[in-house]
Amino acid sequence: MKSPHRSLLSHLSLLLLAASLLTGAHAAPAAPPPVADFFGPSSFGGAQLSPNGQHVAAKVPGPSGRDRLVVVELATSKAQVVAEFSDGDVGDFQWVNDGRLLFDSTDKDVGAGDVNAAPGLFAVDRDGKNFRQLAQRRSSFITTPAAAKLLPWHTYMLPQRGAQDSDAVYVRSVSFEPGGAVRSEQLLRLDTRTGRSTGVPMPGSVQQWVLDARGEPRMAITLADGKSTIWLREEDKAGDARGDTASGKWRAITTFDAWVSSAGGFTPLDFDADGRLYVAARHRSDKIAIHTFDLAAGKVDPVPRFAVQRYDFSGHLIRSGDKLVGVRYLGDTYATEWLDADMKALQEKVDALLPGLVNLISLPRRPEAPFVLVTTYSDMQPRTYFVYNRDTGKLDLLGQSQPKLDATKMGRQHLVSYPARDGLPIPALLTLPHGAKSTDKLPMVVLVHGGPWVRGAVWEWSADTQFLASRGYAVLEPDFRGSTGHGAKHLTAGFRQWGRAMQDDVADGTRWAIAQGVADPARICIAGASYGGYATLMGLIKDPDLYRCGINWVGVTDIKLMYGGSWFHSSDLPAQYIRYGMPRLIGDLDKEADQLMAVSPVEQASRLRQPLLMAYGGADRRVPRAHGTRFRDAVAATNQDVEWIEYPEEGHGWRLPKNRIDFWSRVEKFLDRHIGPGVQKQDN
């Protein structure tokens, strides 16, 4: 395989690229980019530095198109393929230590419904030697002697890295509910050379583990009866050094409601070298911030250590060696607050090479070399990966996620805000096509995010949004009440407001865009997936004057079906979330049955008369196919302009590139018929 460094961009071309993104002064293309350029397979699967920073591992497609694992020695630019499968792809990967990697497998050519094996676990040295399978990919009633030495199929990597100074790692052995939701996670210490493992005692039904600065399990979060409990494992350095993960007793620190903000609730972030615990907490404030936690007293320090202006904190701490050097957080977009003067200077140097872009620097755990990774992007530029040499100031290209797209022809994104009818400010992301102005009265797609308890409006490149913009549509993405990231008031204002105030926020944003001159009132379509699909249907039903058409994929249509499936329609929603979370967040199915039915689209299907595109996955366990078929059958009596798409092998979203390309090609044609260039523009 050719070394990635043989096709590196020069400093001059980097500067020209950044300048073009700032000016946008380019002629419009004769034709928009093909659908496949947005939704085809990524050309680069990301990269990770070895703990000492001397090597980088990356996932890249081979000649057959299958993703394989490559290691580059950065001092010499020598690259070597260390792992690949003839009938599958390398999946997630991480460094075990400076000389060994852990990874699993996947198959990009198989939909969720056709997956017949688990990811498995594998390890290999950075030179491709000493390959070992560590976990089975399938369960079997008949076990061979070789398979008996492997961990069971339900063993997975732990997202948090361990000490990365031995051949041992911590992995998760997951127990599932009948529907597929995670019931609990057993933590195992696994030797990646011998395959031997030792279990860590569990204080209950553990949902999450937290390792300390030495890479040892120090915290666990359990779930029982709708309550989360955070446990602390008393430190036993001697036992940890012996690999005795059974040493140290668990002590409960706090218990709080799992799905609703309550006193005592916090999220553990990380321990520093001195054993100080940093947490994300909404302590006497509307916004979540970083605080320290007094382990002895069991209390959050009321003075925040770090807060994000206008947003809840979401992110992680950055360490170099034993030192805490920065905070990675999500504000308008992702950014870094460096606590170290040398790192601040490094950020300034990288930003000078790539002006106008977001440049996220990743550090090795124990740097022994001058190399760092840089991930760069903007609203117009898909993610691109570089290696930066701190000694020479040289920036070398590793890979691009979407190399066929011309960033200078993408749409510009604007973070905006508008008032809801009750005065609540609603943040939103407005994307305009390349060269368009905000007063052009454009055809517009109101794109509603799923969740709904997530944050949607983030300034960054998005395939869905930029594809729509490339076809000439303005795109409005509101963070309606109930969206996370904007404080407790914004979040809780959405509780039990499906189809009501949450829906009104979307409609108010649409009317705002019309009043601002952004949107042509006769050419607006509402669209979204999952909860966004639900909001699409309710928008067409509740505000028929606003929306010319709608696009719903994998959307909820029957609220009652969410609370309990049937023999034929099972869901992977966790049982405790259905029992304790949904009644408080969405509504009580017994006590508020009439109210919930009034905002259940399937009960209002006869009111929907606009053109509608619906798409569902036959193997979806989050929003089972029955949601789609029930609404399709109900609306057919009064609406003949409904297009139905089903991908039998897909789950909750489109995993296969061919299906993504097919779906968005259909979306393009649907929009063109109903709000596209051929539709008469509204005159005022």
XYZ file of C-alpha atoms in Angstrom, residues 1-682:
682
model
C 0.000 0.000 0.000
C 1.214 3.479 -0.812
C 2.160 5.659 2.108
C -0.532 8.295 2.826
C 2.268 10.884 2.903
C 2.981 10.522 -0.820
C -0.136 12.532 -1.674
C 0.194 15.255 0.946
C -1.088 18.747 0.351
C 1.439 21.563 0.236
C 1.210 24.540 2.573
C 0.255 26.724 -0.385
C -2.686 24.567 -1.418
C -3.902 24.477 2.181
C -3.871 28.236 2.361
C -5.691 28.521 -0.945
C -8.347 26.072 0.241
C -8.913 27.981 3.472
C -9.063 31.294 1.619
C -11.630 29.954 -0.829
C -13.814 28.808 2.049
C -13.704 32.286 3.526
C -14.502 34.154 0.313
C -16.806 31.713 -1.433
C -15.994 33.627 -4.609
C -16.479 30.901 -7.194
C -18.845 30.410 -10.087
C -21.794 28.126 -9.480
C -21.366 24.635 -10.949
C -23.238 23.682 -14.093
C -24.767 20.727 -12.266
C -24.911 19.795 -8.587
C -22.688 16.986 -7.295
C -24.071 13.461 -7.706
C -26.056 11.963 -4.854
C -23.359 9.330 -4.382
C -20.758 11.977 -3.540
C -22.771 12.847 -0.421
C -24.034 9.430 0.638
C -21.517 6.928 -0.710
C -19.033 5.170 1.604
C -16.524 7.338 3.420
C -13.019 7.327 1.980
C -11.326 7.512 5.390
C -12.358 5.921 8.668
C -10.420 8.146 11.055
C -7.038 7.812 12.768
C -5.531 7.368 16.235
C -2.040 8.115 17.514
C -0.162 5.445 19.423
C 0.281 6.278 23.127
C 3.855 7.497 22.511
C 2.885 9.421 19.368
C 5.366 7.652 17.097
C 2.803 5.795 14.985
C -0.676 6.437 13.689
C -3.300 3.762 12.983
C -5.982 4.470 10.389
C -8.881 2.660 8.771
C -8.808 2.957 4.971
C -10.445 1.061 2.082
C -8.321 -1.494 0.249
C -8.464 -2.387 -3.472
C -11.629 -4.454 -2.884
C -13.321 -1.595 -1.062
C -13.113 -3.386 2.280
C -11.861 -1.283 5.196
C -8.519 -2.443 6.553
C -6.248 -1.329 9.392
C -3.040 0.474 8.447
C -0.208 1.656 10.712
C 2.150 4.469 9.655
C 5.520 5.075 11.292
C 5.446 8.865 11.343
C 9.194 9.510 11.421
C 9.721 7.571 8.169
C 6.235 7.702 6.588
C 6.400 3.924 6.224
C 2.890 2.425 6.049
C 1.879 -1.192 6.565
C -1.439 -3.032 6.412
C -1.699 -4.895 9.730
C -5.231 -6.353 9.592
C -7.919 -7.017 6.989
C -10.732 -9.478 6.265
C -11.566 -11.034 2.917
C -15.297 -11.148 3.699
C -15.743 -8.121 5.956
C -14.375 -4.809 7.177
C -12.315 -3.694 10.127
C -14.687 -1.880 12.485
C -13.696 0.077 15.585
C -10.086 0.031 16.754
C -7.872 1.335 19.564
C -4.278 1.085 20.738
C -3.626 -1.423 23.529
C -0.081 -0.098 24.007
C 2.632 1.361 21.769
C 3.041 -1.912 19.897
C -0.390 -3.569 19.834
C -3.932 -2.786 18.641
C -7.414 -4.042 19.514
C -10.164 -4.030 16.881
C -13.460 -5.614 15.869
C -15.190 -6.339 12.578
C -18.223 -5.249 10.608
C -19.643 -5.692 7.118
C -20.474 -2.507 5.229
C -22.334 -4.518 2.583
C -24.895 -6.028 4.950
C -27.986 -4.279 6.320
C -28.982 -4.433 9.983
C -31.573 -7.127 9.326
C -29.069 -9.384 7.588
C -26.324 -9.198 10.211
C -25.736 -12.756 11.434
C -22.629 -12.277 13.544
C -21.331 -10.080 16.352
C -18.311 -7.775 15.816
C -15.977 -10.122 17.677
C -12.683 -8.938 19.170
C -9.192 -9.247 17.689
C -5.681 -8.040 18.529
C -2.548 -7.633 16.430
C 0.911 -6.101 16.776
C 1.617 -2.895 14.890
C 3.803 -4.857 12.428
C 0.964 -7.252 11.598
C 2.315 -10.124 13.682
C 0.819 -12.039 16.621
C -2.771 -11.799 15.418
C -5.226 -13.305 17.890
C -9.001 -13.659 17.970
C -10.267 -12.905 21.464
C -14.084 -13.164 21.269
C -16.507 -15.294 19.291
C -18.653 -13.790 16.553
C -21.529 -16.269 16.966
C -23.032 -18.368 19.726
C -23.276 -22.095 19.183
C -24.747 -25.080 20.977
C -21.708 -27.064 19.893
C -18.443 -25.468 21.008
C -15.096 -26.499 19.567
C -11.998 -26.553 21.814
C -10.664 -23.453 20.015
C -13.935 -21.546 20.440
C -14.096 -22.502 24.114
C -10.982 -20.412 24.716
C -12.663 -17.293 23.317
C -14.845 -14.801 25.148
C -18.575 -14.976 24.280
C -19.980 -13.113 21.262
C -21.504 -10.358 23.430
C -18.048 -8.960 24.357
C -17.253 -5.450 23.128
C -14.570 -2.782 23.393
C -14.789 -0.191 26.156
C -14.924 3.348 24.682
C -12.683 4.755 27.427
C -9.009 3.892 27.049
C -7.123 2.147 29.823
C -3.525 2.701 30.903
C -2.173 1.625 27.463
C 1.068 0.450 29.077
C 0.576 -3.335 29.039
C -1.018 -6.046 26.905
C -4.208 -5.855 28.992
C -7.371 -3.894 28.237
C -10.799 -3.597 29.797
C -13.730 -4.866 27.723
C -17.502 -5.140 28.255
C -19.553 -8.338 28.424
C -23.079 -7.123 27.726
C -26.363 -8.638 28.903
C -29.372 -7.781 26.726
C -33.105 -7.507 27.290
C -35.367 -9.599 25.001
C -35.936 -6.612 22.687
C -32.215 -5.931 22.330
C -31.715 -3.083 24.810
C -28.710 -3.284 27.143
C -29.611 -4.668 30.560
C -26.146 -4.465 32.139
C -22.432 -4.533 31.371
C -19.883 -6.759 33.095
C -16.339 -5.352 32.983
C -13.508 -7.755 32.155
C -9.752 -7.260 32.284
C -8.452 -9.027 29.181
C -4.894 -9.998 28.278
C -4.754 -9.528 24.510
C -1.883 -12.001 24.065
C -3.055 -14.928 26.186
C -6.804 -14.320 25.929
C -7.234 -14.757 29.688
C -9.761 -12.481 31.401
C -10.818 -11.553 34.929
C -14.176 -10.085 35.887
C -14.614 -6.890 37.907
C -17.214 -7.185 40.706
C -20.425 -5.315 39.873
C -22.327 -3.187 42.409
C -25.597 -3.801 40.535
C -26.990 -3.567 37.024
C -24.150 -1.466 35.603
C -24.903 0.764 32.612
C -21.562 2.583 32.451
C -18.011 2.240 33.797
C -15.473 4.998 34.436
C -11.712 4.388 34.582
C -9.398 6.563 36.650
C -6.169 8.301 35.547
C -4.263 5.025 35.954
C -6.704 3.255 33.661
C -8.351 1.229 36.439
C -12.138 0.892 37.078
C -13.059 3.462 39.686
C -16.738 4.271 39.090
C -19.876 2.487 37.970
C -23.379 3.755 37.217
C -26.238 1.349 37.890
C -29.925 1.533 36.999
C -32.792 0.166 39.081
C -36.461 1.191 39.449
C -35.954 4.299 37.320
C -33.084 5.539 39.484
C -29.415 5.894 38.606
C -26.857 5.277 41.343
C -23.215 6.292 41.036
C -20.764 4.026 42.857
C -17.140 4.634 43.800
C -14.640 1.810 44.048
C -12.296 2.501 46.918
C -8.756 2.864 45.604
C -6.435 -0.129 45.989
C -3.222 0.683 44.127
C -1.486 -2.510 45.235
C -4.355 -4.677 44.015
C -4.608 -2.814 40.714
C -0.863 -3.196 40.154
C -1.246 -6.975 40.593
C -4.131 -6.988 38.117
C -6.465 -7.875 41.009
C -9.591 -6.065 39.845
C -11.611 -7.713 42.614
C -9.866 -5.606 45.230
C -11.483 -2.427 46.502
C -15.066 -2.135 47.771
C -17.911 -0.268 46.083
C -19.576 2.650 47.874
C -22.760 4.416 46.703
C -22.235 8.170 46.257
C -25.588 9.450 45.004
C -28.915 8.287 43.585
C -31.153 10.351 41.294
C -33.889 10.084 38.659
C -32.460 8.502 35.535
C -34.338 10.524 32.904
C -35.380 13.748 34.620
C -32.998 16.327 36.088
C -33.007 16.057 39.877
C -30.922 16.941 42.895
C -27.750 14.902 43.233
C -27.505 14.069 39.565
C -24.245 14.440 37.680
C -22.191 12.739 34.977
C -18.663 11.574 35.886
C -16.118 12.883 33.376
C -12.631 11.916 34.478
C -10.134 11.643 37.330
C -6.894 13.585 37.372
C -3.562 12.162 38.527
C -4.267 13.323 42.093
C -7.557 11.405 42.208
C -9.724 14.508 41.857
C -13.039 13.748 40.154
C -14.433 16.089 37.513
C -18.142 15.911 36.768
C -20.708 17.571 34.524
C -23.510 18.909 36.712
C -26.393 21.355 36.627
C -25.581 22.629 40.119
C -27.859 25.518 41.151
C -27.791 26.727 37.555
C -29.813 26.404 34.383
C -26.756 25.221 32.451
C -24.566 22.158 32.907
C -20.931 23.014 33.701
C -17.779 21.195 34.830
C -17.409 20.933 38.595
C -15.196 18.952 40.913
C -16.746 16.401 43.234
C -15.678 15.930 46.847
C -15.474 12.150 47.149
C -15.198 12.188 50.938
C -18.151 14.514 51.496
C -20.153 13.192 48.546
C -20.929 16.685 47.243
C -20.470 18.722 44.090
C -18.294 21.805 44.536
C -20.748 24.669 43.841
C -18.134 26.754 41.993
C -17.887 25.617 38.343
C -14.417 24.955 36.940
C -15.494 25.458 33.327
C -18.722 26.621 31.665
C -19.757 27.173 28.043
C -21.408 30.455 27.157
C -25.095 29.898 26.217
C -24.856 26.087 26.255
C -24.779 23.102 28.555
C -21.330 21.587 28.760
C -20.885 18.525 26.563
C -17.407 17.159 25.933
C -14.377 15.676 27.660
C -11.117 16.521 29.379
C -7.772 16.296 27.560
C -4.673 14.912 29.263
C -1.053 14.760 28.208
C 0.880 12.390 30.392
C -0.330 12.954 33.943
C -1.278 16.569 33.266
C -4.724 17.964 32.515
C -4.096 20.318 29.586
C -7.469 21.157 28.046
C -11.215 20.780 27.656
C -12.915 19.750 24.407
C -16.478 21.075 24.358
C -19.454 21.733 22.121
C -20.434 25.384 21.794
C -21.690 26.759 18.481
C -19.438 23.992 17.170
C -16.663 21.901 18.718
C -13.807 23.850 20.267
C -10.974 23.465 22.774
C -10.107 25.480 25.860
C -6.403 24.863 26.437
C -5.159 25.166 30.017
C -1.529 24.806 28.977
C 0.439 27.716 27.435
C 2.351 25.464 25.013
C -0.882 23.954 23.740
C -2.407 27.397 23.237
C 0.600 28.331 21.112
C 0.293 25.091 19.154
C -3.388 25.780 18.449
C -2.499 29.244 17.142
C 0.093 27.768 14.751
C -2.346 25.199 13.375
C -5.119 27.791 13.030
C -2.756 30.036 11.082
C -2.161 27.209 8.591
C -5.891 26.451 8.304
C -7.720 29.767 8.791
C -11.503 29.856 8.865
C -11.772 26.194 9.835
C -12.414 24.299 13.064
C -9.122 22.572 13.935
C -9.323 19.946 16.663
C -5.956 18.730 17.971
C -5.620 15.209 19.405
C -2.638 14.379 21.609
C -0.876 11.057 22.299
C -1.257 9.735 25.835
C 2.489 9.849 26.659
C 4.167 11.951 23.962
C 7.664 10.850 22.986
C 7.491 12.292 19.465
C 6.536 15.713 18.046
C 3.405 14.529 16.206
C -0.231 15.412 16.895
C -3.400 14.689 14.926
C -5.543 17.507 13.540
C -9.164 17.009 12.504
C -10.415 19.978 10.529
C -13.814 20.930 9.142
C -16.278 23.766 8.643
C -19.906 24.160 7.654
C -18.754 23.694 4.029
C -15.745 21.399 4.485
C -16.249 17.707 5.376
C -13.875 16.315 7.968
C -10.253 16.074 6.879
C -7.387 14.557 8.884
C -3.774 15.756 9.175
C -0.617 14.988 11.112
C 1.210 18.059 12.410
C 4.907 17.977 13.348
C 5.552 20.392 16.215
C 9.291 20.475 15.520
C 9.149 21.288 11.815
C 5.745 23.000 11.591
C 4.828 20.641 8.726
C 1.173 19.701 8.208
C 0.634 16.446 6.285
C -2.653 15.135 4.930
C -3.791 11.714 6.155
C -7.234 11.413 4.592
C -10.540 13.025 3.653
C -13.992 11.709 4.489
C -15.657 13.012 1.285
C -12.865 13.838 -1.180
C -15.111 14.147 -4.260
C -16.994 17.174 -2.951
C -15.820 20.720 -3.650
C -16.055 22.554 -0.336
C -16.155 25.931 -2.063
C -19.514 25.032 -3.640
C -21.289 24.026 -0.419
C -23.930 26.100 1.361
C -23.225 28.479 4.231
C -24.696 27.824 7.664
C -25.941 30.464 10.073
C -26.834 30.008 13.745
C -30.071 31.933 14.272
C -32.732 32.329 16.947
C -36.418 33.161 16.812
C -39.096 33.606 19.487
C -41.709 30.923 20.035
C -45.285 32.092 20.506
C -44.861 32.016 24.294
C -41.605 34.003 24.063
C -39.155 31.116 24.548
C -36.069 31.680 22.345
C -35.614 28.815 19.894
C -32.086 28.265 18.501
C -31.867 27.014 14.929
C -29.460 26.367 12.109
C -30.215 27.999 8.753
C -28.317 26.741 5.707
C -28.506 28.682 2.439
C -27.499 27.316 -0.976
C -24.174 28.448 -2.391
C -24.407 32.077 -3.481
C -27.933 32.617 -2.092
C -29.004 35.519 0.118
C -31.236 35.342 3.167
C -33.916 37.435 1.412
C -34.229 35.369 -1.783
C -37.564 33.723 -0.857
C -36.170 30.279 -1.526
C -37.913 26.942 -1.514
C -37.216 25.566 1.965
C -37.028 22.263 3.785
C -37.728 22.360 7.522
C -35.547 19.489 8.765
C -36.603 18.280 12.232
C -34.049 16.312 14.249
C -34.750 12.974 15.888
C -34.384 12.066 19.534
C -36.055 14.266 20.496
C -33.919 14.664 23.636
C -30.742 15.533 21.726
C -29.112 18.658 20.357
C -29.629 19.258 16.657
C -28.246 22.674 15.681
C -24.451 22.349 15.452
C -22.324 24.341 13.001
C -20.601 21.612 10.992
C -20.754 19.852 7.653
C -23.796 17.605 7.279
C -24.475 15.345 4.310
C -28.270 15.651 4.594
C -28.249 19.431 4.922
C -25.634 20.109 2.268
C -27.286 17.760 -0.205
C -30.551 19.690 0.113
C -28.695 23.007 -0.172
C -26.891 21.755 -3.294
C -30.314 21.264 -4.874
C -31.256 24.883 -4.218
C -33.185 24.563 -0.962
C -32.789 26.619 2.164
C -32.732 24.297 5.199
C -34.049 25.305 8.626
C -33.178 23.013 11.558
C -34.846 24.158 14.788
C -33.729 23.096 18.262
C -37.307 23.103 19.542
C -38.019 22.909 23.277
C -37.035 19.511 24.621
C -33.765 19.606 22.688
C -30.729 19.202 24.914
C -27.743 21.513 25.229
C -29.594 24.766 25.868
C -30.242 24.564 29.594
C -32.818 23.048 31.931
C -35.572 25.528 31.087
C -35.371 24.745 27.383
C -35.226 20.997 28.027
C -38.050 20.694 30.544
C -40.330 23.000 28.542
C -40.611 20.083 26.121
C -41.684 17.456 28.647
C -45.091 15.983 27.729
C -45.303 18.336 24.750
C -45.188 15.981 21.783
C -47.522 17.395 19.134
C -48.170 20.510 21.198
C -45.620 23.181 22.197
C -42.738 21.204 20.640
C -44.655 21.142 17.360
C -45.582 24.812 17.669
C -41.890 25.704 17.936
C -41.281 24.125 14.526
C -44.234 25.976 13.007
C -43.123 29.262 14.579
C -39.692 28.800 13.008
C -41.278 28.227 9.614
C -43.327 31.418 9.908
C -40.222 33.298 11.070
C -38.338 32.195 7.936
C -41.238 33.413 5.783
C -41.339 36.774 7.576
C -37.574 37.192 7.164
C -37.845 36.662 3.419
C -35.817 33.454 3.555
C -38.625 31.136 2.418
C -41.234 31.229 -0.308
C -44.439 30.453 1.665
C -45.819 28.349 -1.202
C -42.733 26.105 -1.435
C -41.991 24.690 2.010
C -41.638 21.002 2.847
C -41.208 19.510 6.325
C -38.983 16.450 6.780
C -37.286 14.338 9.419
C -36.405 10.888 10.750
C -37.556 9.106 13.930
C -39.026 11.852 16.153
C -38.423 14.155 13.176
C -40.650 11.852 11.124
C -43.322 12.113 13.819
C -43.043 15.920 13.745
C -43.315 15.834 9.951
C -46.664 14.046 10.108
C -47.968 16.233 12.934
C -46.812 19.362 11.106
C -48.770 18.389 7.998
C -51.809 17.586 10.140
C -51.688 20.524 12.536
C -50.406 23.275 10.212
C -51.612 22.364 6.694
C -51.311 25.996 5.582
C -47.538 25.986 6.126
C -46.277 22.861 4.410
C -46.704 21.902 0.783
C -45.387 18.354 1.360
C -43.662 16.090 3.864
C -40.924 13.452 4.055
C -41.004 11.015 6.967
C -38.444 8.256 7.351
C -38.475 5.760 10.243
C -40.862 8.079 12.079
C -43.149 7.333 15.044
C -46.808 7.278 13.965
C -48.542 5.410 16.804
C -47.717 6.667 20.302
C -49.523 3.743 21.941
C -47.306 1.285 20.065
C -44.221 2.908 21.632
C -45.326 1.866 25.126
C -45.710 -1.801 24.330
C -45.151 -3.811 21.209
C -46.671 -7.152 20.392
C -45.527 -10.605 19.393
C -44.928 -9.251 15.882
C -43.773 -5.709 16.681
C -41.040 -5.674 19.340
C -39.016 -2.582 20.192
C -35.481 -2.177 21.502
C -36.447 0.653 23.846
C -35.216 -0.251 27.370
C -37.942 -1.591 29.649
C -37.077 0.871 32.429
C -37.253 3.803 30.006
C -40.714 2.684 28.879
C -41.877 2.217 32.472
C -40.271 5.205 34.202
C -38.965 7.610 31.573
C -41.653 7.843 28.905
C -44.573 8.616 31.271
C -42.667 11.659 32.547
C -41.178 12.782 29.236
C -44.010 11.977 26.820
C -47.069 11.210 28.949
C -48.809 8.541 31.016
C -50.546 6.132 28.644
C -53.222 5.234 31.209
C -53.902 8.592 32.848
C -53.482 10.714 29.720
C -54.735 8.338 27.047
C -57.069 10.843 25.361
C -54.410 13.548 25.297
C -51.804 11.210 23.789
C -54.212 9.874 21.174
C -54.941 13.462 20.128
C -51.291 13.873 19.152
C -50.807 10.391 17.690
C -50.539 10.751 13.882
C -52.234 7.443 13.113
C -55.359 8.707 14.892
C -55.363 11.880 12.766
C -54.406 10.354 9.417
C -57.574 11.487 7.622
C -56.549 15.119 8.147
C -53.311 14.754 6.185
C -53.962 15.700 2.543
C -50.546 16.933 1.297
C -48.113 14.833 -0.780
C -46.115 12.542 1.511
C -43.009 10.398 1.116
C -42.614 7.614 3.725
C -39.630 5.268 4.145
C -39.074 2.494 6.709
C -36.617 -0.280 7.471
C -38.004 -3.792 7.634
C -35.599 -4.688 10.462
C -36.080 -1.524 12.548
C -36.375 -2.348 16.257
C -36.397 1.239 17.536
C -39.439 2.310 15.471
C -40.764 -0.987 14.112
C -42.116 -1.175 10.566
C -45.660 -1.370 11.965
C -45.522 2.372 12.634
C -45.166 2.969 8.924
C -47.642 0.396 7.642
C -50.366 1.424 10.101
C -50.150 5.046 9.040
C -49.818 4.168 5.357
C -52.991 2.098 5.506
C -54.849 4.717 7.539
C -53.975 7.652 5.264
C -54.678 5.746 2.028
C -58.442 6.265 2.384
C -58.193 10.045 2.025
C -54.829 10.718 0.370
C -53.726 9.155 -2.909
C -50.439 11.089 -3.096
C -48.391 8.957 -0.695
C -45.144 7.331 -1.814
C -43.996 4.299 0.203
C -40.405 3.029 0.346
C -39.261 0.000 2.299
C -35.739 -1.315 2.704
C -36.310 -4.818 4.138
C -32.737 -5.268 5.392
C -32.390 -1.859 7.061
C -32.909 -0.906 10.694
C -33.411 2.549 12.204
C -31.779 4.484 9.374
C -29.927 3.542 6.217
C -26.682 1.651 6.785
C -26.012 0.584 3.185
C -24.644 3.199 0.756
C -26.870 1.874 -2.048
C -29.962 2.516 0.081
C -28.800 5.966 1.161
C -28.217 6.875 -2.480
C -31.583 5.428 -3.521
C -33.480 7.204 -0.731
C -31.991 10.632 -1.318
C -32.430 10.255 -5.081
C -36.131 9.707 -4.399
C -36.168 12.681 -2.039
C -34.653 14.845 -4.754
C -37.342 13.874 -7.268
C -40.127 14.261 -4.701
C -39.023 17.762 -3.721
C -38.502 18.766 -7.328
C -42.117 17.850 -8.125
C -43.633 19.736 -5.224
C -41.422 22.713 -4.300
C -38.612 22.614 -6.858
C -37.647 25.036 -9.638
C -40.625 24.025 -11.769
C -43.124 25.129 -9.116
C -44.382 28.697 -9.397
C -42.687 31.083 -6.964
C -45.037 32.905 -4.618
